[in-house]
């Protein structure tokens, strides 16, 4: 798809691409949600948090995030002095080898739209 409103920028690797997307999508007081086993939480040497954006990690049984697991995190962050979770980051396939089904991705997408949370995979 060709869009006159799009630009292509090459970067040196995946960590840099993740860093740029996350940093550009979040305000200074917002955080990214990841599975504890998620790539940005375990393999990117603190690159995301070096920009000042906290990674809120959620322990999962299979490396996949679900609305049910994410909702408590959103519920507990009500004070204006707390970092606000605003972006959900997933890997498909996950770092433990599981794969999201289409229905799971649709549920996550609908959840994010309802909660005004950005969804990145």
mmCIF file of the C-alpha atoms, coordinates in Angstrom:
data_MODEL
# 
_entry.id   MODEL 
# 
loop_
_atom_site.group_PDB 
_atom_site.id 
_atom_site.type_symbol 
_atom_site.label_atom_id 
_atom_site.label_alt_id 
_atom_site.label_comp_id 
_atom_site.label_asym_id 
_atom_site.label_entity_id 
_atom_site.label_seq_id 
_atom_site.pdbx_PDB_ins_code 
_atom_site.Cartn_x 
_atom_site.Cartn_y 
_atom_site.Cartn_z 
_atom_site.occupancy 
_atom_site.B_iso_or_equiv 
_atom_site.pdbx_formal_charge 
_atom_site.auth_seq_id 
_atom_site.auth_comp_id 
_atom_site.auth_asym_id 
_atom_site.auth_atom_id 
_atom_site.pdbx_PDB_model_num 
ATOM 1   C CA . UNK A 1 1   ? 0.000   0.000   0.000  1.00 0.00 ? 1   UNK A CA 1 
ATOM 2   C CA . UNK A 1 2   ? 1.432   3.352   -1.019 1.00 0.00 ? 2   UNK A CA 1 
ATOM 3   C CA . UNK A 1 3   ? 0.525   6.345   1.120  1.00 0.00 ? 3   UNK A CA 1 
ATOM 4   C CA . UNK A 1 4   ? 1.674   9.903   0.474  1.00 0.00 ? 4   UNK A CA 1 
ATOM 5   C CA . UNK A 1 5   ? 1.618   10.410  4.265  1.00 0.00 ? 5   UNK A CA 1 
ATOM 6   C CA . UNK A 1 6   ? 4.170   7.641   4.932  1.00 0.00 ? 6   UNK A CA 1 
ATOM 7   C CA . UNK A 1 7   ? 7.939   7.663   5.065  1.00 0.00 ? 7   UNK A CA 1 
ATOM 8   C CA . UNK A 1 8   ? 10.316  4.721   5.237  1.00 0.00 ? 8   UNK A CA 1 
ATOM 9   C CA . UNK A 1 9   ? 13.302  4.968   7.563  1.00 0.00 ? 9   UNK A CA 1 
ATOM 10  C CA . UNK A 1 10  ? 15.833  2.159   7.843  1.00 0.00 ? 10  UNK A CA 1 
ATOM 11  C CA . UNK A 1 11  ? 17.421  1.514   11.229 1.00 0.00 ? 11  UNK A CA 1 
ATOM 12  C CA . UNK A 1 12  ? 20.272  -0.745  12.219 1.00 0.00 ? 12  UNK A CA 1 
ATOM 13  C CA . UNK A 1 13  ? 18.208  -3.419  13.987 1.00 0.00 ? 13  UNK A CA 1 
ATOM 14  C CA . UNK A 1 14  ? 15.072  -4.603  15.719 1.00 0.00 ? 14  UNK A CA 1 
ATOM 15  C CA . UNK A 1 15  ? 15.935  -3.086  19.094 1.00 0.00 ? 15  UNK A CA 1 
ATOM 16  C CA . UNK A 1 16  ? 16.274  0.324   17.492 1.00 0.00 ? 16  UNK A CA 1 
ATOM 17  C CA . UNK A 1 17  ? 12.987  -0.133  15.617 1.00 0.00 ? 17  UNK A CA 1 
ATOM 18  C CA . UNK A 1 18  ? 11.172  -1.121  18.823 1.00 0.00 ? 18  UNK A CA 1 
ATOM 19  C CA . UNK A 1 19  ? 12.767  1.770   20.693 1.00 0.00 ? 19  UNK A CA 1 
ATOM 20  C CA . UNK A 1 20  ? 11.739  4.347   18.069 1.00 0.00 ? 20  UNK A CA 1 
ATOM 21  C CA . UNK A 1 21  ? 8.145   3.115   17.829 1.00 0.00 ? 21  UNK A CA 1 
ATOM 22  C CA . UNK A 1 22  ? 7.641   2.908   21.594 1.00 0.00 ? 22  UNK A CA 1 
ATOM 23  C CA . UNK A 1 23  ? 9.306   6.262   22.319 1.00 0.00 ? 23  UNK A CA 1 
ATOM 24  C CA . UNK A 1 24  ? 7.286   8.019   19.614 1.00 0.00 ? 24  UNK A CA 1 
ATOM 25  C CA . UNK A 1 25  ? 3.974   6.485   20.724 1.00 0.00 ? 25  UNK A CA 1 
ATOM 26  C CA . UNK A 1 26  ? 4.276   7.298   24.444 1.00 0.00 ? 26  UNK A CA 1 
ATOM 27  C CA . UNK A 1 27  ? 4.293   10.509  26.447 1.00 0.00 ? 27  UNK A CA 1 
ATOM 28  C CA . UNK A 1 28  ? 6.920   10.857  29.165 1.00 0.00 ? 28  UNK A CA 1 
ATOM 29  C CA . UNK A 1 29  ? 4.550   9.610   31.905 1.00 0.00 ? 29  UNK A CA 1 
ATOM 30  C CA . UNK A 1 30  ? 3.303   6.543   30.000 1.00 0.00 ? 30  UNK A CA 1 
ATOM 31  C CA . UNK A 1 31  ? 4.501   2.941   30.063 1.00 0.00 ? 31  UNK A CA 1 
ATOM 32  C CA . UNK A 1 32  ? 4.484   -0.104  27.816 1.00 0.00 ? 32  UNK A CA 1 
ATOM 33  C CA . UNK A 1 33  ? 2.947   -3.425  28.870 1.00 0.00 ? 33  UNK A CA 1 
ATOM 34  C CA . UNK A 1 34  ? 4.768   -6.634  27.978 1.00 0.00 ? 34  UNK A CA 1 
ATOM 35  C CA . UNK A 1 35  ? 4.720   -10.253 29.032 1.00 0.00 ? 35  UNK A CA 1 
ATOM 36  C CA . UNK A 1 36  ? 7.552   -10.913 31.497 1.00 0.00 ? 36  UNK A CA 1 
ATOM 37  C CA . UNK A 1 37  ? 9.090   -13.157 28.852 1.00 0.00 ? 37  UNK A CA 1 
ATOM 38  C CA . UNK A 1 38  ? 8.554   -10.510 26.150 1.00 0.00 ? 38  UNK A CA 1 
ATOM 39  C CA . UNK A 1 39  ? 11.475  -9.566  23.943 1.00 0.00 ? 39  UNK A CA 1 
ATOM 40  C CA . UNK A 1 40  ? 11.559  -5.896  24.974 1.00 0.00 ? 40  UNK A CA 1 
ATOM 41  C CA . UNK A 1 41  ? 11.656  -6.952  28.623 1.00 0.00 ? 41  UNK A CA 1 
ATOM 42  C CA . UNK A 1 42  ? 14.290  -9.676  28.414 1.00 0.00 ? 42  UNK A CA 1 
ATOM 43  C CA . UNK A 1 43  ? 16.516  -9.150  25.368 1.00 0.00 ? 43  UNK A CA 1 
ATOM 44  C CA . UNK A 1 44  ? 16.859  -5.465  24.629 1.00 0.00 ? 44  UNK A CA 1 
ATOM 45  C CA . UNK A 1 45  ? 19.311  -4.558  27.404 1.00 0.00 ? 45  UNK A CA 1 
ATOM 46  C CA . UNK A 1 46  ? 17.151  -1.838  28.930 1.00 0.00 ? 46  UNK A CA 1 
ATOM 47  C CA . UNK A 1 47  ? 16.938  0.169   25.694 1.00 0.00 ? 47  UNK A CA 1 
ATOM 48  C CA . UNK A 1 48  ? 13.248  1.051   26.155 1.00 0.00 ? 48  UNK A CA 1 
ATOM 49  C CA . UNK A 1 49  ? 13.642  2.016   29.811 1.00 0.00 ? 49  UNK A CA 1 
ATOM 50  C CA . UNK A 1 50  ? 16.737  4.081   28.955 1.00 0.00 ? 50  UNK A CA 1 
ATOM 51  C CA . UNK A 1 51  ? 14.350  6.495   27.188 1.00 0.00 ? 51  UNK A CA 1 
ATOM 52  C CA . UNK A 1 52  ? 12.446  6.938   30.448 1.00 0.00 ? 52  UNK A CA 1 
ATOM 53  C CA . UNK A 1 53  ? 9.545   4.647   29.564 1.00 0.00 ? 53  UNK A CA 1 
ATOM 54  C CA . UNK A 1 54  ? 8.813   1.963   32.137 1.00 0.00 ? 54  UNK A CA 1 
ATOM 55  C CA . UNK A 1 55  ? 8.049   -1.573  31.012 1.00 0.00 ? 55  UNK A CA 1 
ATOM 56  C CA . UNK A 1 56  ? 5.177   -3.020  33.043 1.00 0.00 ? 56  UNK A CA 1 
ATOM 57  C CA . UNK A 1 57  ? 5.698   -6.760  32.768 1.00 0.00 ? 57  UNK A CA 1 
ATOM 58  C CA . UNK A 1 58  ? 2.928   -9.267  33.354 1.00 0.00 ? 58  UNK A CA 1 
ATOM 59  C CA . UNK A 1 59  ? 3.637   -12.878 34.294 1.00 0.00 ? 59  UNK A CA 1 
ATOM 60  C CA . UNK A 1 60  ? 1.812   -15.180 31.874 1.00 0.00 ? 60  UNK A CA 1 
ATOM 61  C CA . UNK A 1 61  ? 1.529   -18.946 31.695 1.00 0.00 ? 61  UNK A CA 1 
ATOM 62  C CA . UNK A 1 62  ? 2.288   -19.115 27.966 1.00 0.00 ? 62  UNK A CA 1 
ATOM 63  C CA . UNK A 1 63  ? 3.954   -15.834 26.989 1.00 0.00 ? 63  UNK A CA 1 
ATOM 64  C CA . UNK A 1 64  ? 0.706   -14.398 25.616 1.00 0.00 ? 64  UNK A CA 1 
ATOM 65  C CA . UNK A 1 65  ? -1.070  -11.360 27.040 1.00 0.00 ? 65  UNK A CA 1 
ATOM 66  C CA . UNK A 1 66  ? -4.855  -11.374 27.473 1.00 0.00 ? 66  UNK A CA 1 
ATOM 67  C CA . UNK A 1 67  ? -7.316  -8.615  28.384 1.00 0.00 ? 67  UNK A CA 1 
ATOM 68  C CA . UNK A 1 68  ? -8.014  -10.469 31.647 1.00 0.00 ? 68  UNK A CA 1 
ATOM 69  C CA . UNK A 1 69  ? -4.321  -10.248 32.614 1.00 0.00 ? 69  UNK A CA 1 
ATOM 70  C CA . UNK A 1 70  ? -3.944  -6.617  31.497 1.00 0.00 ? 70  UNK A CA 1 
ATOM 71  C CA . UNK A 1 71  ? -7.055  -5.161  33.153 1.00 0.00 ? 71  UNK A CA 1 
ATOM 72  C CA . UNK A 1 72  ? -5.778  -5.334  36.784 1.00 0.00 ? 72  UNK A CA 1 
ATOM 73  C CA . UNK A 1 73  ? -2.725  -3.295  35.804 1.00 0.00 ? 73  UNK A CA 1 
ATOM 74  C CA . UNK A 1 74  ? -4.944  -0.634  34.250 1.00 0.00 ? 74  UNK A CA 1 
ATOM 75  C CA . UNK A 1 75  ? -7.197  -0.665  37.321 1.00 0.00 ? 75  UNK A CA 1 
ATOM 76  C CA . UNK A 1 76  ? -4.380  -0.112  39.818 1.00 0.00 ? 76  UNK A CA 1 
ATOM 77  C CA . UNK A 1 77  ? -2.903  2.901   37.996 1.00 0.00 ? 77  UNK A CA 1 
ATOM 78  C CA . UNK A 1 78  ? -5.454  5.565   38.911 1.00 0.00 ? 78  UNK A CA 1 
ATOM 79  C CA . UNK A 1 79  ? -3.302  8.100   40.756 1.00 0.00 ? 79  UNK A CA 1 
ATOM 80  C CA . UNK A 1 80  ? -1.948  10.989  38.670 1.00 0.00 ? 80  UNK A CA 1 
ATOM 81  C CA . UNK A 1 81  ? 1.477   10.413  40.238 1.00 0.00 ? 81  UNK A CA 1 
ATOM 82  C CA . UNK A 1 82  ? 1.741   6.890   38.808 1.00 0.00 ? 82  UNK A CA 1 
ATOM 83  C CA . UNK A 1 83  ? 3.040   5.862   35.402 1.00 0.00 ? 83  UNK A CA 1 
ATOM 84  C CA . UNK A 1 84  ? 0.067   5.263   33.101 1.00 0.00 ? 84  UNK A CA 1 
ATOM 85  C CA . UNK A 1 85  ? 0.122   2.068   30.984 1.00 0.00 ? 85  UNK A CA 1 
ATOM 86  C CA . UNK A 1 86  ? -0.640  3.165   27.429 1.00 0.00 ? 86  UNK A CA 1 
ATOM 87  C CA . UNK A 1 87  ? 0.880   0.680   24.984 1.00 0.00 ? 87  UNK A CA 1 
ATOM 88  C CA . UNK A 1 88  ? 0.673   -3.110  24.759 1.00 0.00 ? 88  UNK A CA 1 
ATOM 89  C CA . UNK A 1 89  ? 3.605   -4.847  23.068 1.00 0.00 ? 89  UNK A CA 1 
ATOM 90  C CA . UNK A 1 90  ? 3.396   -8.465  21.916 1.00 0.00 ? 90  UNK A CA 1 
ATOM 91  C CA . UNK A 1 91  ? 5.587   -10.792 19.901 1.00 0.00 ? 91  UNK A CA 1 
ATOM 92  C CA . UNK A 1 92  ? 4.017   -13.352 17.601 1.00 0.00 ? 92  UNK A CA 1 
ATOM 93  C CA . UNK A 1 93  ? 5.372   -15.946 17.947 1.00 0.00 ? 93  UNK A CA 1 
ATOM 94  C CA . UNK A 1 94  ? 6.218   -15.331 21.583 1.00 0.00 ? 94  UNK A CA 1 
ATOM 95  C CA . UNK A 1 95  ? 9.663   -15.847 23.078 1.00 0.00 ? 95  UNK A CA 1 
ATOM 96  C CA . UNK A 1 96  ? 8.453   -19.160 24.517 1.00 0.00 ? 96  UNK A CA 1 
ATOM 97  C CA . UNK A 1 97  ? 7.191   -20.398 21.141 1.00 0.00 ? 97  UNK A CA 1 
ATOM 98  C CA . UNK A 1 98  ? 3.437   -19.908 21.491 1.00 0.00 ? 98  UNK A CA 1 
ATOM 99  C CA . UNK A 1 99  ? 1.446   -18.244 18.722 1.00 0.00 ? 99  UNK A CA 1 
ATOM 100 C CA . UNK A 1 100 ? -1.561  -15.952 19.082 1.00 0.00 ? 100 UNK A CA 1 
ATOM 101 C CA . UNK A 1 101 ? -4.682  -17.168 17.343 1.00 0.00 ? 101 UNK A CA 1 
ATOM 102 C CA . UNK A 1 102 ? -6.597  -14.710 15.162 1.00 0.00 ? 102 UNK A CA 1 
ATOM 103 C CA . UNK A 1 103 ? -9.406  -14.540 17.732 1.00 0.00 ? 103 UNK A CA 1 
ATOM 104 C CA . UNK A 1 104 ? -6.926  -13.668 20.527 1.00 0.00 ? 104 UNK A CA 1 
ATOM 105 C CA . UNK A 1 105 ? -5.482  -10.821 18.451 1.00 0.00 ? 105 UNK A CA 1 
ATOM 106 C CA . UNK A 1 106 ? -8.975  -9.543  17.644 1.00 0.00 ? 106 UNK A CA 1 
ATOM 107 C CA . UNK A 1 107 ? -9.865  -9.602  21.357 1.00 0.00 ? 107 UNK A CA 1 
ATOM 108 C CA . UNK A 1 108 ? -6.676  -7.726  22.278 1.00 0.00 ? 108 UNK A CA 1 
ATOM 109 C CA . UNK A 1 109 ? -7.302  -5.175  19.537 1.00 0.00 ? 109 UNK A CA 1 
ATOM 110 C CA . UNK A 1 110 ? -10.918 -4.582  20.641 1.00 0.00 ? 110 UNK A CA 1 
ATOM 111 C CA . UNK A 1 111 ? -9.804  -4.312  24.278 1.00 0.00 ? 111 UNK A CA 1 
ATOM 112 C CA . UNK A 1 112 ? -7.147  -1.734  23.374 1.00 0.00 ? 112 UNK A CA 1 
ATOM 113 C CA . UNK A 1 113 ? -9.616  0.351   21.367 1.00 0.00 ? 113 UNK A CA 1 
ATOM 114 C CA . UNK A 1 114 ? -12.108 0.287   24.240 1.00 0.00 ? 114 UNK A CA 1 
ATOM 115 C CA . UNK A 1 115 ? -9.430  1.283   26.792 1.00 0.00 ? 115 UNK A CA 1 
ATOM 116 C CA . UNK A 1 116 ? -7.649  3.803   24.491 1.00 0.00 ? 116 UNK A CA 1 
ATOM 117 C CA . UNK A 1 117 ? -4.436  1.813   24.689 1.00 0.00 ? 117 UNK A CA 1 
ATOM 118 C CA . UNK A 1 118 ? -2.046  1.463   21.728 1.00 0.00 ? 118 UNK A CA 1 
ATOM 119 C CA . UNK A 1 119 ? -1.519  -2.107  20.451 1.00 0.00 ? 119 UNK A CA 1 
ATOM 120 C CA . UNK A 1 120 ? 1.838   -2.968  18.840 1.00 0.00 ? 120 UNK A CA 1 
ATOM 121 C CA . UNK A 1 121 ? 3.001   -6.339  17.597 1.00 0.00 ? 121 UNK A CA 1 
# 
